[in-house]
């Protein structure tokens, strides 16, 4: 099969050096790459080792191995030196020749890519081997796998430039042409032993195809002078019958390649083909029905080449029996899906069929054209537009050709002409009319072209009579067409699609210039260049010439030729119009009316209207009389038709579609004589309907007909009235019946406003403005209407109209009314939907509309020449909204969003943006007095926090502190204004816009008033939800504190804040400090603000607050300087100046701030200042508020005392020199006196300064308590004698007696401190002092007696009173009170169980299981708390974490509940074993503990990781709430969010530690899900901690047992107890489980000596029982067990029910004896026995038990 191969001679010659390869003409057994031939070793040694390895891999059969090896070979060729690569060349031909034919396509592709790399490296050194590989290379270029063929082509182009390629092929041509094409078979190409049959065949067919294509390529590439020398060498191939049979091969690719080769032979070697005509003609022509898509293009090319090349081709086949029947079948089947390939070749084909074969011509043409028409009805052909077009185009080309061939006047020719028009063309038109899909084809255009051609030929004057023939043809055509059309139209149920197609065809025939529109998109195959020619130009016999090379002549038809068509066309139109009007009049046929409309649209002539009128008048004589006046008025038949028919049709309400009636109207207008006549008609019509007319006038031709009327007054007034009517209707009515009516009218308004022709509005400008005014007025009303919904349709329509108007009309916003409309829409968009009651959809629509309008405004030409009223109005309106209106968060967010959108649009104004933004910004920004007013309107509530914390000091009354923010739902105007301006300033800064106006530029930076507002919120003790929402909104709209504090230049910002602070103080000072803190400003920069400390004097409130705020950031030397200055001023201070700001009050305030913010080296001055204060006391006692009523005290006096009190703790903290006795007395007596004042004036705590006075007095008491509590022995030695005893016996006692009663009083007045937040700070300070109260002071309290009726208690009266007074305060809704009470009660709890111990005897021998309640006061509080918690937590599944909002009501309930349990567990732990058993029995019965555990698993987090500060050295263990101690400080609010979870974990830890048996009992009774949750959580986080603590407590235990030693091993979690008495030795090993204490503790046997096995088992069981069922530690369990064993050895027998001496829960001995068997039992065991068995017999002897 190989034609592309080495010659036999070459093979023989080079057998020794180039090993054999698989190919055509070589031995098939020679398959290997490196066979053992002579010289192989020598050659191998010349090849690089790596290359040799790769070449060996290429001989493998595995595809992947070959593929990778070939890729590797290509890479090596690319990377290695050229000399190394050249060593491979002798091997390459053999390898390439085999592997380029490989079955796997990837391998073939990789081979060509590797070959390219080889060529690039070796270049011309490939030349000696070219002849060996050229054949295979050409085959590879024709590979059926495209990527492989492309790669081979690239390699070929790399080797040879395009100019050298023919030369290279010619060089190898001798070797290439070997006669092996026909010799190969699948079995000679592949080894039958190893290759499957299917694979062998596939390879054979592929190579056969490639070889045929390669031969074609070879012939095409060879230079022309070389081709003829090959003719002889191809004779052996062409003489073989086998070669010609490839045309019938079963594989389509082979057939296609064969036909391509035949075409090439015909083109390049025509003589050889003529010789082989007897074989080539049947092979090609008889395959004409081959319908394979692969074969068809090549086959038809071959057919045409045969027809052109071999003149007598038809003599070698039987055309009538062999060729034509096959062609008819193909045509009747519509080309079998290949029409686009086959049909363009039909004309060249029939032009080459000789006369002999076409005889009789009539039958031949009838069959030919009928077959084409039949094929057109094939569904497959109809479905494809391109196929239909190809068939129709071929039909028309062949028809024109046939007509030219038969132009004579003989009978046969006339019959053919008649047949072609009547039997072929007209039926084709009819077929197209019936099938919609065919109507979009080119038929109508081609008919128009054909008619134009024939009409042109009628004008040619010659003697042969052809002009007359064409006239007859045209007449024949129009007659036939008319008859066919009339048949279609003359039916009541005429098909609408057919009518549309008829009107469409008539329009195309009437306007020949449009008939070429599709032709410009399609390739016209044929052009008849000479009107006389009857033969196609086949010069040189090449069908390639038979193509179109110019535009059709129809485009240049002279007017007289178009006139020739006008008459028959108009006759046809008239007859069809006449028919239609009959059906319209008689049967109201809508389809005929639409058809008539289409006809009149294409043929608006007076003649047609005249015909219509005559037809109508003939039908109704009465109508004629009534219309007489109309006729007289209008000579023009079209106008008469309008009044007689069209107006009546327009008035018919039942019509849904009226567009076609409007088209008739425009046809009438086109027949009018002048514009005046048209305007009069349209003005009359305005009363009927102007909507349709305007809608249709977008077309420039139509517009020119109605332009006068559009600009007129009649229409303008009508539209203004219409706009008013629509707006009024939309706002007032709620019915939806007229929705369609309204929708159409709104669309009309939109059209007249937005539609522009030649840059002019459709209607007069004055009317446009009036309509816009109406819309604006309607929107304003819609805004004020409160009913939601009614306004929606109307507003929606106005939006649509306005949006279209804004976006399509240039310069539309130069009208004042347009700007008013835009402003109104902006107002609707800038208010929240709660105010406007508009839906989301409508708001989005409005937003789109106003942005579209704003866009027009910004970009319109000439904008700046006329100042915009919109920007000015909108700025003033926005300013009014933020300063005067009450806005909630949502309303503010909507407003800011709208303004943001507006600014973003203004930024698009290019160079003008700076000017526009500056003006807008300036308009909105308040002036100084307005800012002052806004600041004053902020509630003064914020001042409380900085005053309490000592960050600011004031000495004047501030009204308004009590204003409650929690009640308000609207934001303060200052916040709204600041937020909006900040957003604007940030946006402007982000776009780096610089204002042209310097004043606006300055305002931009100064406008960060939001820092002031944010500081106001920051200082509020408990900001209401409204303000938290506001802060959240700022985050949402991207205003962060960091952005604000970084605004502009930080130095400028600080300077502004500093100057404001010095001027006003207060919040400005705090805002300045926050910026300094946030930005980490260096002290050097701060120094730049004030230059010298002298600048702060004389003191004003502003200066004072500035110094107080800056003090933490001042350098040490500056602080020292300030302290020295203030001390000096204090020394010289007059008595009258003590309370003034620029007096002792101010200087003390600065001193306190400087001392508070850090240590300074002026400590020696501190006692001196104390002496100054003492001197004031001596000189002016009235200035000191000792034990007095504060009602008369002035704010100045209060402020002065507050600063003095604040000084004393700082003196204690920082003073280095010891104080004198009299100084201590002064401090402590003053403290008690101030506390006395605090207690006496608790009714005045609502006054801010009184409240601060009370707080600082308590803080002084706390400082002194802490001082004496922390005093070391060395420090005590430096104190005056008796000071400590005086403190303990008198002062401390005095403090706590005063304050304990004060706490009870204050809390008694209100059950809820959260509503009186001012009290919270007092409660914190008061609570802080009371945590220092000692146990003895508590027990010796002076509280009034308080008892509860029916309360069971063993406690003494004063203790019970204390419990009854303090316990209910755990329910108080203020955290400081709850924590304070907890700390006090915690000190009492260990003292309480001993009072129950005395009563224990009465419980010992009760038959029933006994129970004892923990302190009744606590349990009653717990009962109340449980009810609250069930309400709060019951909805949350156990195991899910409930997040509690800090300081909320729920927080207080849960905190109190957990603290109560902490106290109960502390009490429980302090009790003895026997008491614990009774208490636990009580908790089991009441199920209190079960409730607690369920609640804890809702309050403990899933991951209890501890994130707070830890004093311990960090280690590798993760810190959790179980490993870290919980510190409950009264003032410690830093970790409030984690306090409840941490406390819950702490309580769970205590419960597991102190009540393990009860927890275990609860756990085992839980449902499976909860059981698993508890087990997993406890094992993961608690067990390890508890186990280590338990083991640690054993190791560090000081408890000594007589005869028993206990050791612990922490690594294995084991406790080993060794018991020995006399000769007995017992060792027990207690093993803690991984989920301790939930899981059972296992007791294992160690060594034992002298104990019976049964007894031993009993004891192990007892210990296991004790450890499992008693609530205590391992040491307590072991003690109980040892006691039991000791009793056993003392001779006391076991109770025979529980087999234990000591009872497991009440620890009693067996005392109840049976009278019969004398055995003793525990009372509780007997009780259980009797109740469970329902018998009263002895468990042993079964006698009745007395």
Coordinates of C-alpha atoms in Angstrom, one line a residue, residues 1221-1665:
X1221 CA -0.5 61.2 114.2
X1222 CA -2.6 64.3 113.8
X1223 CA -2.6 63.9 110.0
X1224 CA -3.9 60.4 110.3
X1225 CA -6.5 61.6 112.7
X1226 CA -7.6 64.3 110.3
X1227 CA -7.8 61.9 107.3
X1228 CA -9.8 59.2 109.1
X1229 CA -12.1 61.6 111.0
X1230 CA -12.7 63.5 107.7
X1231 CA -13.5 60.2 106.0
X1232 CA -16.0 59.2 108.7
X1233 CA -17.6 62.6 108.6
X1234 CA -17.9 62.6 104.8
X1235 CA -19.4 59.1 105.0
X1236 CA -21.9 60.4 107.5
X1237 CA -22.8 63.1 105.1
X1238 CA -23.1 60.5 102.4
X1239 CA -25.5 58.4 104.4
X1240 CA -27.7 61.3 105.6
X1241 CA -28.2 62.6 102.1
X1242 CA -29.1 59.5 100.2
X1243 CA -32.3 61.1 99.0
X1244 CA -30.2 63.6 97.0
X1245 CA -28.3 61.0 95.0
X1246 CA -30.1 62.1 91.9
X1247 CA -28.0 65.3 91.9
X1248 CA -24.9 64.6 89.9
X1249 CA -22.3 66.2 92.2
X1250 CA -23.9 64.7 95.3
X1251 CA -23.7 61.4 93.7
X1252 CA -20.0 61.9 92.8
X1253 CA -19.4 63.1 96.4
X1254 CA -20.9 59.9 97.8
X1255 CA -18.8 57.8 95.4
X1256 CA -15.5 59.4 96.2
X1257 CA -16.3 59.2 100.0
X1258 CA -16.8 55.5 99.7
X1259 CA -13.7 55.2 97.5
X1260 CA -11.7 56.9 100.2
X1261 CA -13.0 54.4 102.8
X1262 CA -12.1 51.5 100.3
X1263 CA -8.6 53.0 99.9
X1264 CA -8.0 53.1 103.6
X1265 CA -9.4 49.6 104.2
X1266 CA -7.1 48.3 101.4
X1267 CA -4.2 50.2 102.9
X1268 CA -4.5 48.7 106.3
X1269 CA -5.4 45.2 105.0
X1270 CA -2.2 45.2 102.8
X1271 CA 0.1 46.8 105.4
X1272 CA 3.2 44.7 106.1
X1273 CA 4.8 44.4 109.5
X1274 CA 7.5 46.8 108.4
X1275 CA 5.0 49.3 107.3
X1276 CA 3.0 49.0 110.6
X1277 CA 6.2 49.8 112.5
X1278 CA 6.3 53.2 110.7
X1279 CA 2.7 54.0 111.6
X1280 CA 1.8 55.9 114.8
X1281 CA 1.1 53.7 117.9
X1282 CA -2.4 52.4 118.4
X1283 CA -3.4 53.5 114.8
X1284 CA -4.1 49.9 113.7
X1285 CA -6.1 49.1 116.8
X1286 CA -8.0 52.4 116.5
X1287 CA -8.7 51.5 112.8
X1288 CA -10.0 48.0 113.7
X1289 CA -12.0 48.9 116.8
X1290 CA -13.4 52.3 115.8
X1291 CA -13.0 53.5 112.3
X1292 CA -13.5 50.2 110.4
X1293 CA -16.4 49.3 112.6
X1294 CA -17.9 52.8 112.0
X1295 CA -17.5 52.6 108.3
X1296 CA -19.2 49.2 108.0
X1297 CA -22.0 50.0 110.4
X1298 CA -22.7 53.2 108.4
X1299 CA -22.5 51.6 105.0
X1300 CA -24.3 48.3 105.7
X1301 CA -27.4 50.2 106.8
X1302 CA -26.9 52.5 103.8
X1303 CA -26.9 49.6 101.4
X1304 CA -30.1 48.2 102.9
X1305 CA -31.7 51.6 102.7
X1306 CA -30.7 52.3 99.1
X1307 CA -31.7 48.9 97.8
X1308 CA -34.9 49.0 99.8
X1309 CA -36.0 52.1 97.9
X1310 CA -35.8 50.4 94.5
X1311 CA -35.7 46.8 93.4
X1312 CA -34.1 47.7 90.1
X1313 CA -31.0 49.9 89.8
X1314 CA -30.8 49.6 86.0
X1315 CA -33.5 52.2 85.7
X1316 CA -31.5 54.6 87.9
X1317 CA -28.1 54.2 86.4
X1318 CA -26.8 57.1 88.5
X1319 CA -27.3 54.8 91.5
X1320 CA -25.1 52.1 89.9
X1321 CA -21.9 54.0 90.4
X1322 CA -22.8 54.6 94.1
X1323 CA -23.6 50.9 94.5
X1324 CA -20.2 50.1 93.0
X1325 CA -18.3 52.3 95.4
X1326 CA -20.5 51.3 98.3
X1327 CA -20.1 47.6 97.5
X1328 CA -16.4 47.9 97.1
X1329 CA -16.1 49.1 100.7
X1330 CA -18.4 46.5 102.1
X1331 CA -16.3 43.7 100.6
X1332 CA -13.7 44.6 103.2
X1333 CA -16.1 43.9 106.1
X1334 CA -14.9 41.2 108.4
X1335 CA -16.8 38.2 109.6
X1336 CA -16.9 39.5 113.1
X1337 CA -18.3 42.8 112.0
X1338 CA -21.0 41.0 110.0
X1339 CA -21.9 38.9 113.0
X1340 CA -22.1 42.0 115.2
X1341 CA -24.3 44.0 112.7
X1342 CA -26.7 46.7 113.9
X1343 CA -29.4 45.8 111.3
X1344 CA -33.1 45.8 112.4
X1345 CA -34.4 42.3 113.1
X1346 CA -36.0 40.5 110.1
X1347 CA -37.8 37.1 110.4
X1348 CA -40.0 35.1 108.1
X1349 CA -43.1 33.3 109.4
X1350 CA -42.9 29.6 109.2
X1351 CA -39.2 29.5 108.4
X1352 CA -37.4 26.4 109.8
X1353 CA -34.0 27.4 111.1
X1354 CA -31.5 26.4 113.8
X1355 CA -29.6 29.7 113.4
X1356 CA -29.4 32.4 116.1
X1357 CA -31.6 35.5 115.6
X1358 CA -28.9 38.0 114.6
X1359 CA -27.5 35.6 112.0
X1360 CA -31.0 34.7 110.7
X1361 CA -31.7 38.5 110.5
X1362 CA -28.5 39.0 108.5
X1363 CA -29.4 36.1 106.1
X1364 CA -33.0 37.3 105.7
X1365 CA -31.8 40.8 105.0
X1366 CA -28.9 40.1 102.6
X1367 CA -30.1 36.9 100.7
X1368 CA -33.0 38.7 98.9
X1369 CA -30.5 41.2 97.6
X1370 CA -29.1 38.4 95.3
X1371 CA -32.3 39.1 93.4
X1372 CA -31.5 42.8 93.1
X1373 CA -31.1 43.8 89.4
X1374 CA -27.8 45.5 89.8
X1375 CA -24.5 43.5 89.5
X1376 CA -22.6 45.5 92.2
X1377 CA -25.2 44.7 94.8
X1378 CA -25.2 41.0 93.9
X1379 CA -21.4 40.7 94.0
X1380 CA -21.2 42.7 97.3
X1381 CA -23.8 40.5 99.0
X1382 CA -22.1 37.4 97.7
X1383 CA -18.8 38.4 99.2
X1384 CA -20.4 39.1 102.6
X1385 CA -22.4 35.9 102.7
X1386 CA -19.4 33.9 101.5
X1387 CA -17.7 34.9 104.7
X1388 CA -20.7 33.6 106.7
X1389 CA -21.3 30.2 105.0
X1390 CA -18.6 28.1 106.8
X1391 CA -20.2 29.3 110.2
X1392 CA -23.7 28.0 109.5
X1393 CA -23.5 24.1 109.4
X1394 CA -22.3 23.9 113.1
X1395 CA -25.8 25.1 114.2
X1396 CA -27.4 22.1 112.3
X1397 CA -24.8 19.7 113.9
X1398 CA -26.3 20.2 117.3
X1399 CA -29.7 19.1 115.9
X1400 CA -28.3 16.1 114.1
X1401 CA -29.1 13.6 116.9
X1402 CA -32.8 13.8 116.1
X1403 CA -32.3 12.5 112.6
X1404 CA -30.1 9.5 113.3
X1405 CA -32.5 6.6 113.8
X1406 CA -35.5 7.7 111.8
X1407 CA -36.9 4.8 109.8
X1408 CA -37.6 7.0 106.8
X1409 CA -34.6 8.4 104.8
X1410 CA -34.0 11.8 106.4
X1411 CA -33.4 15.1 104.7
X1412 CA -32.3 18.6 105.9
X1413 CA -32.6 21.9 104.0
X1414 CA -29.7 24.2 103.5
X1415 CA -30.3 27.8 104.9
X1416 CA -34.0 28.5 104.3
X1417 CA -33.3 32.2 103.3
X1418 CA -31.0 31.0 100.5
X1419 CA -33.4 28.3 99.4
X1420 CA -36.4 30.6 99.1
X1421 CA -34.3 33.0 96.9
X1422 CA -33.2 30.0 94.8
X1423 CA -36.8 29.0 94.3
X1424 CA -37.6 32.5 92.9
X1425 CA -34.5 32.5 90.7
X1426 CA -35.4 29.0 89.3
X1427 CA -38.7 30.4 88.0
X1428 CA -37.0 33.2 86.3
X1429 CA -34.4 30.9 84.7
X1430 CA -37.0 28.5 83.4
X1431 CA -38.6 31.4 81.6
X1432 CA -35.3 32.5 80.1
X1433 CA -33.6 29.3 79.3
X1434 CA -36.2 26.6 78.8
X1435 CA -36.5 27.3 75.1
X1436 CA -32.8 26.5 74.5
X1437 CA -31.8 22.8 74.1
X1438 CA -29.4 21.4 76.7
X1439 CA -25.9 21.5 75.2
X1440 CA -26.5 24.7 73.2
X1441 CA -24.7 27.8 74.5
X1442 CA -27.0 30.7 75.4
X1443 CA -25.3 34.1 74.9
X1444 CA -26.3 36.5 77.7
X1445 CA -26.1 40.3 77.0
X1446 CA -23.9 41.8 79.8
X1447 CA -25.8 43.8 82.4
X1448 CA -29.2 43.0 80.9
X1449 CA -32.1 41.9 83.1
X1450 CA -31.4 38.3 82.2
X1451 CA -27.8 38.8 83.1
X1452 CA -28.7 39.8 86.6
X1453 CA -31.1 36.9 87.1
X1454 CA -28.6 34.3 85.9
X1455 CA -25.7 36.0 87.9
X1456 CA -27.8 35.9 91.1
X1457 CA -28.8 32.3 90.5
X1458 CA -25.2 31.1 90.0
X1459 CA -23.9 33.1 93.0
X1460 CA -26.6 31.6 95.2
X1461 CA -25.5 28.1 94.1
X1462 CA -21.9 29.1 94.8
X1463 CA -22.9 30.0 98.3
X1464 CA -24.9 26.8 98.8
X1465 CA -22.0 24.7 97.6
X1466 CA -19.6 26.6 99.9
X1467 CA -22.0 25.9 102.8
X1468 CA -22.3 22.2 101.7
X1469 CA -18.5 21.8 101.7
X1470 CA -18.2 23.2 105.2
X1471 CA -20.6 20.6 106.6
X1472 CA -19.7 17.3 108.1
X1473 CA -20.2 14.0 106.2
X1474 CA -23.5 13.2 108.1
X1475 CA -24.9 16.6 107.4
X1476 CA -23.9 16.5 103.8
X1477 CA -25.9 13.3 103.4
X1478 CA -29.0 15.0 104.8
X1479 CA -28.5 18.1 102.6
X1480 CA -27.9 16.1 99.5
X1481 CA -31.1 14.1 100.2
X1482 CA -33.0 17.4 100.4
X1483 CA -31.5 18.5 97.1
X1484 CA -32.4 15.2 95.5
X1485 CA -36.0 15.4 96.6
X1486 CA -36.5 19.0 95.5
X1487 CA -34.6 18.3 92.2
X1488 CA -32.9 21.7 92.6
X1489 CA -29.6 20.2 91.6
X1490 CA -31.0 18.6 88.4
X1491 CA -32.4 21.9 87.4
X1492 CA -29.0 23.6 88.0
X1493 CA -27.1 21.0 85.9
X1494 CA -29.5 21.4 83.0
X1495 CA -29.1 25.2 83.2
X1496 CA -25.3 24.9 83.4
X1497 CA -25.2 23.0 80.1
X1498 CA -26.9 26.0 78.5
X1499 CA -24.6 28.6 80.1
X1500 CA -21.2 26.9 79.7
X1501 CA -19.7 27.6 76.2
X1502 CA -18.8 24.7 73.9
X1503 CA -15.2 25.8 74.1
X1504 CA -14.5 27.3 77.6
X1505 CA -11.1 28.8 76.6
X1506 CA -9.9 31.5 78.9
X1507 CA -8.7 34.6 77.1
X1508 CA -8.3 37.1 80.0
X1509 CA -5.1 38.2 81.6
X1510 CA -3.4 35.5 83.7
X1511 CA -0.8 36.2 86.3
X1512 CA 0.7 32.8 85.9
X1513 CA 3.7 32.0 83.8
X1514 CA 2.4 30.8 80.4
X1515 CA 2.7 27.1 79.9
X1516 CA 1.9 24.7 77.1
X1517 CA -1.5 23.8 78.6
X1518 CA -4.5 25.6 77.2
X1519 CA -6.1 27.8 79.8
X1520 CA -9.8 27.3 80.3
X1521 CA -12.5 28.5 82.7
X1522 CA -11.8 25.4 84.7
X1523 CA -8.1 25.9 85.2
X1524 CA -8.3 29.7 85.9
X1525 CA -9.7 31.1 89.1
X1526 CA -12.7 33.4 88.9
X1527 CA -12.3 36.8 90.5
X1528 CA -15.6 38.6 91.1
X1529 CA -14.8 42.2 91.8
X1530 CA -17.5 44.8 92.4
X1531 CA -15.9 47.3 90.0
X1532 CA -14.3 44.8 87.7
X1533 CA -16.4 45.2 84.5
X1534 CA -13.6 44.5 82.0
X1535 CA -14.6 40.9 81.4
X1536 CA -18.4 41.1 81.7
X1537 CA -19.1 39.2 78.5
X1538 CA -17.2 36.1 79.8
X1539 CA -18.4 36.4 83.5
X1540 CA -21.5 34.3 83.2
X1541 CA -19.8 31.4 81.2
X1542 CA -16.8 31.5 83.6
X1543 CA -19.1 31.6 86.7
X1544 CA -21.2 28.7 85.2
X1545 CA -18.0 26.6 84.7
X1546 CA -16.9 27.5 88.2
X1547 CA -20.2 26.3 89.7
X1548 CA -20.1 23.1 87.6
X1549 CA -16.5 22.5 88.9
X1550 CA -17.7 22.9 92.5
X1551 CA -20.7 20.7 91.9
X1552 CA -18.6 17.9 90.5
X1553 CA -16.1 18.2 93.3
X1554 CA -18.5 18.5 96.2
X1555 CA -21.5 16.5 95.0
X1556 CA -20.1 13.9 92.6
X1557 CA -22.5 11.2 93.6
X1558 CA -25.5 13.3 92.9
X1559 CA -24.2 14.5 89.5
X1560 CA -23.5 10.9 88.6
X1561 CA -27.0 9.9 89.5
X1562 CA -28.4 12.8 87.4
X1563 CA -26.1 11.9 84.5
X1564 CA -27.2 8.3 84.4
X1565 CA -30.8 9.4 84.2
X1566 CA -30.4 11.8 81.3
X1567 CA -31.7 11.0 77.8
X1568 CA -29.0 9.8 75.4
X1569 CA -28.2 13.1 73.6
X1570 CA -27.7 15.0 76.9
X1571 CA -25.9 12.0 78.3
X1572 CA -23.4 12.2 75.5
X1573 CA -23.0 16.0 75.6
X1574 CA -22.3 15.9 79.3
X1575 CA -19.9 13.0 79.1
X1576 CA -17.9 14.6 76.2
X1577 CA -17.7 18.0 77.7
X1578 CA -16.7 16.8 81.2
X1579 CA -14.1 14.3 79.9
X1580 CA -12.6 17.0 77.6
X1581 CA -12.4 19.9 80.0
X1582 CA -13.1 19.0 83.6
X1583 CA -12.1 15.4 84.4
X1584 CA -8.4 16.1 84.0
X1585 CA -8.5 19.1 86.3
X1586 CA -10.5 17.4 89.0
X1587 CA -8.4 14.2 88.9
X1588 CA -5.2 16.2 89.3
X1589 CA -6.8 18.1 92.2
X1590 CA -8.0 14.9 93.8
X1591 CA -4.6 13.2 93.5
X1592 CA -2.9 16.4 94.7
X1593 CA -5.2 16.6 97.7
X1594 CA -4.3 13.0 98.6
X1595 CA -0.6 13.8 98.2
X1596 CA -0.8 17.0 100.3
X1597 CA -3.3 15.7 102.9
X1598 CA -2.3 16.0 106.5
X1599 CA -5.0 13.6 107.6
X1600 CA -3.4 10.7 109.6
X1601 CA -5.1 7.3 109.9
X1602 CA -4.2 4.9 112.6
X1603 CA -3.1 1.7 110.8
X1604 CA -3.7 3.0 107.2
X1605 CA -1.3 4.8 104.8
X1606 CA -2.5 6.5 101.6
X1607 CA -0.3 7.3 98.6
X1608 CA -1.1 8.7 95.1
X1609 CA 0.3 8.4 91.6
X1610 CA -0.5 11.3 89.5
X1611 CA 0.8 9.8 86.2
X1612 CA -1.6 6.8 86.4
X1613 CA -4.4 8.6 88.3
X1614 CA -4.2 6.0 91.1
X1615 CA -4.6 6.1 94.8
X1616 CA -3.1 3.2 96.8
X1617 CA -4.4 2.6 100.4
X1618 CA -2.6 0.1 102.7
X1619 CA -4.5 -1.0 105.8
X1620 CA -2.8 -3.2 108.5
X1621 CA -3.9 -4.3 111.9
X1622 CA -2.2 -7.1 113.8
X1623 CA -1.5 -9.9 111.3
X1624 CA -3.8 -8.6 108.7
X1625 CA -2.5 -6.6 105.7
X1626 CA -4.7 -5.2 102.9
X1627 CA -3.7 -3.1 99.8
X1628 CA -6.4 -1.4 97.7
X1629 CA -5.8 0.4 94.4
X1630 CA -8.3 3.1 93.5
X1631 CA -8.3 3.9 89.8
X1632 CA -10.0 7.2 88.6
X1633 CA -11.9 6.9 85.2
X1634 CA -11.2 9.2 82.2
X1635 CA -14.5 10.9 82.7
X1636 CA -14.1 11.3 86.5
X1637 CA -16.3 11.8 88.4
X1638 CA -19.1 10.7 86.1
X1639 CA -17.7 7.2 85.5
X1640 CA -17.5 4.7 88.3
X1641 CA -14.3 4.6 90.3
X1642 CA -12.7 1.1 90.1
X1643 CA -11.3 -0.5 93.2
X1644 CA -8.7 -3.2 92.4
X1645 CA -7.1 -5.8 94.7
X1646 CA -3.5 -5.4 95.7
X1647 CA -1.7 -7.6 98.3
X1648 CA -3.8 -9.1 101.1
X1649 CA -2.8 -11.2 104.1
X1650 CA -5.1 -12.8 106.7
X1651 CA -8.4 -11.9 105.1
X1652 CA -11.0 -14.4 103.8
X1653 CA -11.9 -14.1 100.2
X1654 CA -15.6 -13.4 100.9
X1655 CA -14.8 -10.8 103.5
X1656 CA -12.3 -9.3 101.1
X1657 CA -14.9 -9.0 98.4
X1658 CA -17.4 -7.4 100.8
X1659 CA -14.9 -4.8 101.8
X1660 CA -13.9 -4.0 98.2
X1661 CA -17.6 -3.7 97.3
X1662 CA -18.1 -1.4 100.3
X1663 CA -15.3 0.9 99.4
X1664 CA -16.5 1.0 95.8
X1665 CA -20.0 1.9 97.0

